């Protein structure tokens, strides 16, 4: 008789549809103002997510990036996600600027069928930006009238720095990881990458930033961080998620006080 394993409750799990983005927001905690590529296929998502569904009870599963609308297989990603996670809340986070350039009928059908929350991130109050985003919001409002679950979110007033910017990014190292965790907007934004689960995007994509030659040597200590893989022991998996919900030494990368990005460049 197969042994039943009590699933670990996980509030939120994220995955990048792609690392690429059509914007270049200063201080992006996912580094997608710098990283490109990294587009996931439906087959890869199935391969990475299915084993974890046996161990985790995921309340919210989010597909983001980067800009998920850049991934032409987004409808299929949503279909796969719903099949693997029939009880989870599904969402995508998008800047929505490409919504009138995609295969709309296919995407809308998938969003409605899979009961997906569309979270639109507003990134600027400048007239040039508003003139571009308004027609996109208009389209989504029409979809909302057809049953789309839509939420428009302010990514301007509360946008803050996660690292010190320059030719090479540097960690803040305020020596107060508890407070860094307390103010962190991503403290429950666990992320899936290549079958591994990481505490947050800032640590998950740091090795790629290192590979691109974008990190200062001060980040080398944080690059020793070990994510968890579904092939690991049940004991290690349980220990990882117990620790994951608390501040860790890697939280020292980020500031212990909220540092607003005032002149946000969205390129």
Short mmCIF file of C-alpha atoms in Angstrom, two decimals:
data_model
loop_
_atom_site.label_atom_id
_atom_site.label_comp_id
_atom_site.label_asym_id
_atom_site.label_seq_id
_atom_site.Cartn_x
_atom_site.Cartn_y
_atom_site.Cartn_z
CA UNK A 1 0.00 0.00 0.00
CA UNK A 2 1.36 3.43 -0.97
CA UNK A 3 2.22 5.69 1.96
CA UNK A 4 0.21 8.93 2.01
CA UNK A 5 2.36 12.01 2.53
CA UNK A 6 0.87 15.03 4.27
CA UNK A 7 1.36 17.94 1.86
CA UNK A 8 3.18 21.06 2.93
CA UNK A 9 1.02 24.19 2.78
CA UNK A 10 2.61 26.84 0.55
CA UNK A 11 0.96 30.25 0.25
CA UNK A 12 2.44 31.20 -3.11
CA UNK A 13 4.61 29.74 -5.85
CA UNK A 14 5.75 31.71 -8.87
CA UNK A 15 7.29 30.80 -12.21
CA UNK A 16 8.69 32.95 -15.01
CA UNK A 17 6.96 32.58 -18.37
CA UNK A 18 10.09 34.33 -19.63
CA UNK A 19 12.93 36.42 -18.22
CA UNK A 20 12.50 38.90 -21.09
CA UNK A 21 10.47 42.07 -20.69
CA UNK A 22 9.26 44.84 -22.97
CA UNK A 23 9.99 47.33 -20.18
CA UNK A 24 13.22 48.00 -18.32
CA UNK A 25 12.20 49.08 -14.84
CA UNK A 26 14.99 50.35 -12.64
CA UNK A 27 15.47 48.18 -9.57
CA UNK A 28 13.46 45.18 -10.82
CA UNK A 29 13.78 42.50 -8.15
CA UNK A 30 13.56 39.82 -10.84
CA UNK A 31 16.43 41.48 -12.77
CA UNK A 32 14.38 41.39 -15.98
CA UNK A 33 15.60 44.89 -16.75
CA UNK A 34 18.90 43.08 -17.40
CA UNK A 35 18.21 39.38 -18.07
CA UNK A 36 16.74 38.16 -21.34
CA UNK A 37 15.50 34.83 -22.72
CA UNK A 38 14.61 32.06 -20.30
CA UNK A 39 11.26 31.33 -21.96
CA UNK A 40 9.62 28.24 -20.49
CA UNK A 41 7.69 25.70 -22.59
CA UNK A 42 4.50 23.93 -21.46
CA UNK A 43 6.46 20.66 -21.46
CA UNK A 44 9.14 22.13 -19.19
CA UNK A 45 6.57 23.57 -16.82
CA UNK A 46 4.86 20.18 -16.59
CA UNK A 47 8.20 18.51 -15.92
CA UNK A 48 9.14 20.98 -13.17
CA UNK A 49 5.76 21.44 -11.48
CA UNK A 50 4.22 17.95 -11.49
CA UNK A 51 6.65 16.39 -8.97
CA UNK A 52 6.17 19.32 -6.59
CA UNK A 53 2.38 18.94 -6.70
CA UNK A 54 2.84 15.67 -4.83
CA UNK A 55 4.53 17.43 -1.89
CA UNK A 56 2.94 20.89 -1.84
CA UNK A 57 -0.55 22.24 -1.29
CA UNK A 58 -0.14 25.49 -3.24
CA UNK A 59 -2.73 28.17 -2.47
CA UNK A 60 -1.66 30.63 -5.18
CA UNK A 61 0.30 29.82 -8.35
CA UNK A 62 1.48 32.83 -10.36
CA UNK A 63 2.92 33.07 -13.85
CA UNK A 64 4.94 36.22 -14.38
CA UNK A 65 8.36 37.37 -15.56
CA UNK A 66 9.58 39.32 -17.30
CA UNK A 67 6.46 39.87 -19.33
CA UNK A 68 4.35 36.71 -19.68
CA UNK A 69 2.62 37.99 -22.83
CA UNK A 70 5.97 37.65 -24.62
CA UNK A 71 5.58 33.88 -24.27
CA UNK A 72 3.33 32.79 -27.15
CA UNK A 73 2.58 29.58 -25.27
CA UNK A 74 1.00 31.39 -22.32
CA UNK A 75 -2.47 29.85 -22.89
CA UNK A 76 -0.91 26.38 -22.85
CA UNK A 77 1.04 27.25 -19.69
CA UNK A 78 -2.24 28.16 -18.02
CA UNK A 79 -3.87 24.94 -19.21
CA UNK A 80 -1.01 22.86 -17.83
CA UNK A 81 -1.02 24.75 -14.53
CA UNK A 82 -4.73 24.19 -14.02
CA UNK A 83 -4.46 20.51 -14.86
CA UNK A 84 -1.65 19.99 -12.34
CA UNK A 85 -3.12 22.32 -9.70
CA UNK A 86 -6.91 21.97 -9.95
CA UNK A 87 -7.55 23.59 -6.55
CA UNK A 88 -5.00 26.42 -6.63
CA UNK A 89 -5.71 30.06 -7.42
CA UNK A 90 -4.03 30.88 -10.74
CA UNK A 91 -2.84 34.33 -11.75
CA UNK A 92 -0.64 36.13 -14.22
CA UNK A 93 1.09 39.45 -13.58
CA UNK A 94 1.47 41.53 -16.73
CA UNK A 95 2.18 45.12 -17.69
CA UNK A 96 -0.56 44.53 -20.32
CA UNK A 97 1.11 46.69 -22.98
CA UNK A 98 1.11 43.79 -25.44
CA UNK A 99 -2.49 42.67 -24.90
CA UNK A 100 -3.61 44.05 -28.28
CA UNK A 101 -0.75 42.28 -30.07
CA UNK A 102 -1.45 38.70 -28.98
CA UNK A 103 -3.84 36.01 -30.24
CA UNK A 104 -6.66 37.42 -28.13
CA UNK A 105 -9.38 34.81 -28.56
CA UNK A 106 -7.08 31.95 -27.59
CA UNK A 107 -5.71 33.81 -24.58
CA UNK A 108 -9.11 34.98 -23.35
CA UNK A 109 -10.57 31.49 -23.63
CA UNK A 110 -7.72 30.08 -21.57
CA UNK A 111 -7.99 32.83 -18.95
CA UNK A 112 -11.73 32.27 -18.52
CA UNK A 113 -11.65 28.48 -18.71
CA UNK A 114 -8.87 28.23 -16.12
CA UNK A 115 -10.30 30.95 -13.84
CA UNK A 116 -7.13 33.04 -13.96
CA UNK A 117 -6.74 36.34 -12.14
CA UNK A 118 -5.06 38.94 -14.37
CA UNK A 119 -3.02 41.37 -12.31
CA UNK A 120 -2.02 44.44 -14.33
CA UNK A 121 1.03 46.29 -13.05
CA UNK A 122 0.91 50.05 -13.66
CA UNK A 123 4.46 51.40 -13.91
CA UNK A 124 4.27 55.12 -14.63
CA UNK A 125 2.12 58.26 -14.51
CA UNK A 126 3.83 59.91 -17.49
CA UNK A 127 1.59 60.97 -20.39
CA UNK A 128 3.53 58.90 -22.91
CA UNK A 129 3.02 55.76 -20.84
CA UNK A 130 -0.65 56.51 -20.11
CA UNK A 131 -1.36 56.95 -23.83
CA UNK A 132 0.00 53.43 -24.40
CA UNK A 133 -1.60 51.67 -21.44
CA UNK A 134 -5.12 53.15 -21.80
CA UNK A 135 -6.09 51.16 -24.94
CA UNK A 136 -4.81 47.99 -23.27
CA UNK A 137 -6.85 48.59 -20.13
CA UNK A 138 -9.86 49.24 -22.37
CA UNK A 139 -9.44 45.79 -23.93
CA UNK A 140 -9.15 44.13 -20.54
CA UNK A 141 -12.22 45.96 -19.26
CA UNK A 142 -14.17 44.46 -22.17
CA UNK A 143 -12.86 41.04 -21.17
CA UNK A 144 -13.85 41.76 -17.58
CA UNK A 145 -17.43 42.25 -18.76
CA UNK A 146 -17.21 38.72 -20.19
CA UNK A 147 -16.16 37.30 -16.83
CA UNK A 148 -12.41 37.96 -16.59
CA UNK A 149 -11.08 38.38 -13.06
CA UNK A 150 -9.08 41.61 -13.37
CA UNK A 151 -7.06 43.58 -10.87
CA UNK A 152 -5.14 46.79 -11.68
CA UNK A 153 -2.26 47.42 -9.29
CA UNK A 154 -0.07 50.41 -8.48
CA UNK A 155 3.59 49.62 -9.13
CA UNK A 156 4.59 53.30 -8.98
CA UNK A 157 4.11 54.73 -5.49
CA UNK A 158 5.45 51.71 -3.60
CA UNK A 159 8.27 50.73 -6.00
CA UNK A 160 11.45 50.36 -3.98
CA UNK A 161 15.08 49.36 -4.33
CA UNK A 162 16.30 45.81 -3.65
CA UNK A 163 19.97 46.31 -4.56
CA UNK A 164 22.47 49.09 -5.14
CA UNK A 165 22.69 49.86 -8.84
CA UNK A 166 25.75 50.70 -10.87
CA UNK A 167 27.92 49.06 -13.50
CA UNK A 168 27.74 46.08 -11.13
CA UNK A 169 24.87 45.61 -8.69
CA UNK A 170 25.79 45.40 -4.99
CA UNK A 171 23.93 44.08 -1.93
CA UNK A 172 22.88 46.54 0.77
CA UNK A 173 24.19 44.46 3.69
CA UNK A 174 22.59 46.53 6.45
CA UNK A 175 23.29 43.67 8.85
CA UNK A 176 19.66 43.45 9.88
CA UNK A 177 18.17 40.51 7.92
CA UNK A 178 15.17 40.37 10.26
CA UNK A 179 14.11 43.89 9.35
CA UNK A 180 14.94 43.33 5.67
CA UNK A 181 12.55 40.39 5.74
CA UNK A 182 9.91 42.36 7.67
CA UNK A 183 9.65 45.04 4.97
CA UNK A 184 10.13 42.67 2.02
CA UNK A 185 7.30 42.63 -0.55
CA UNK A 186 8.54 39.23 -1.75
CA UNK A 187 8.75 37.38 1.56
CA UNK A 188 6.10 34.89 0.43
CA UNK A 189 6.98 34.91 -3.29
CA UNK A 190 8.65 31.51 -3.48
CA UNK A 191 9.76 30.78 -7.05
CA UNK A 192 10.23 27.67 -9.20
CA UNK A 193 13.21 27.53 -11.56
CA UNK A 194 14.44 24.40 -13.38
CA UNK A 195 12.75 22.11 -10.87
CA UNK A 196 14.27 23.92 -7.88
CA UNK A 197 12.32 26.09 -5.47
CA UNK A 198 13.97 29.26 -4.17
CA UNK A 199 13.03 31.66 -1.40
CA UNK A 200 12.52 34.56 -3.82
CA UNK A 201 13.37 35.80 -7.30
CA UNK A 202 16.23 37.97 -6.04
CA UNK A 203 18.19 34.87 -5.00
CA UNK A 204 16.86 32.53 -7.72
CA UNK A 205 18.13 34.63 -10.62
CA UNK A 206 21.31 35.89 -8.95
CA UNK A 207 23.45 33.12 -10.55
CA UNK A 208 22.27 34.28 -13.99
CA UNK A 209 23.25 37.82 -13.09
CA UNK A 210 26.66 36.51 -12.04
CA UNK A 211 26.96 34.66 -15.37
CA UNK A 212 26.17 37.91 -17.19
CA UNK A 213 28.97 39.63 -15.26
CA UNK A 214 26.54 42.01 -13.52
CA UNK A 215 27.25 41.26 -9.84
CA UNK A 216 29.95 42.68 -7.59
CA UNK A 217 32.13 40.22 -5.60
CA UNK A 218 30.06 41.18 -2.54
CA UNK A 219 27.33 38.90 -3.84
CA UNK A 220 29.59 35.82 -3.88
CA UNK A 221 28.64 34.87 -0.32
CA UNK A 222 24.94 34.88 -1.22
CA UNK A 223 25.57 32.74 -4.28
CA UNK A 224 26.27 29.85 -1.89
CA UNK A 225 22.52 29.68 -1.23
CA UNK A 226 21.04 26.22 -1.87
CA UNK A 227 17.48 25.91 -3.20
CA UNK A 228 15.49 22.70 -2.79
CA UNK A 229 14.76 20.12 -5.50
CA UNK A 230 11.85 17.67 -5.57
CA UNK A 231 14.35 14.77 -5.69
CA UNK A 232 15.71 15.73 -2.27
CA UNK A 233 14.80 13.83 0.90
CA UNK A 234 11.44 14.44 2.56
CA UNK A 235 13.28 15.64 5.66
CA UNK A 236 15.26 18.22 3.68
CA UNK A 237 12.15 19.37 1.84
CA UNK A 238 10.26 19.83 5.11
CA UNK A 239 13.18 21.69 6.68
CA UNK A 240 13.51 23.96 3.66
CA UNK A 241 9.91 25.13 3.83
CA UNK A 242 10.08 25.65 7.59
CA UNK A 243 13.08 27.93 7.07
CA UNK A 244 11.60 29.52 3.95
CA UNK A 245 8.87 31.25 5.94
CA UNK A 246 11.41 33.05 8.12
CA UNK A 247 14.25 35.56 7.62
CA UNK A 248 17.52 33.99 6.52
CA UNK A 249 21.09 35.20 6.09
CA UNK A 250 20.44 35.91 2.39
CA UNK A 251 17.89 38.55 3.46
CA UNK A 252 20.93 40.68 4.30
CA UNK A 253 21.28 41.32 0.55
CA UNK A 254 18.30 43.64 0.65
CA UNK A 255 17.83 46.95 2.49
CA UNK A 256 16.46 47.02 6.03
CA UNK A 257 14.57 50.24 5.26
CA UNK A 258 12.26 51.04 2.36
CA UNK A 259 14.24 52.93 -0.27
CA UNK A 260 11.94 54.42 -2.90
CA UNK A 261 13.02 54.51 -6.53
CA UNK A 262 11.96 58.05 -7.39
CA UNK A 263 13.08 58.41 -11.00
CA UNK A 264 11.90 55.05 -12.24
CA UNK A 265 13.10 54.32 -15.76
CA UNK A 266 10.81 52.00 -17.67
CA UNK A 267 12.73 52.15 -20.97
#
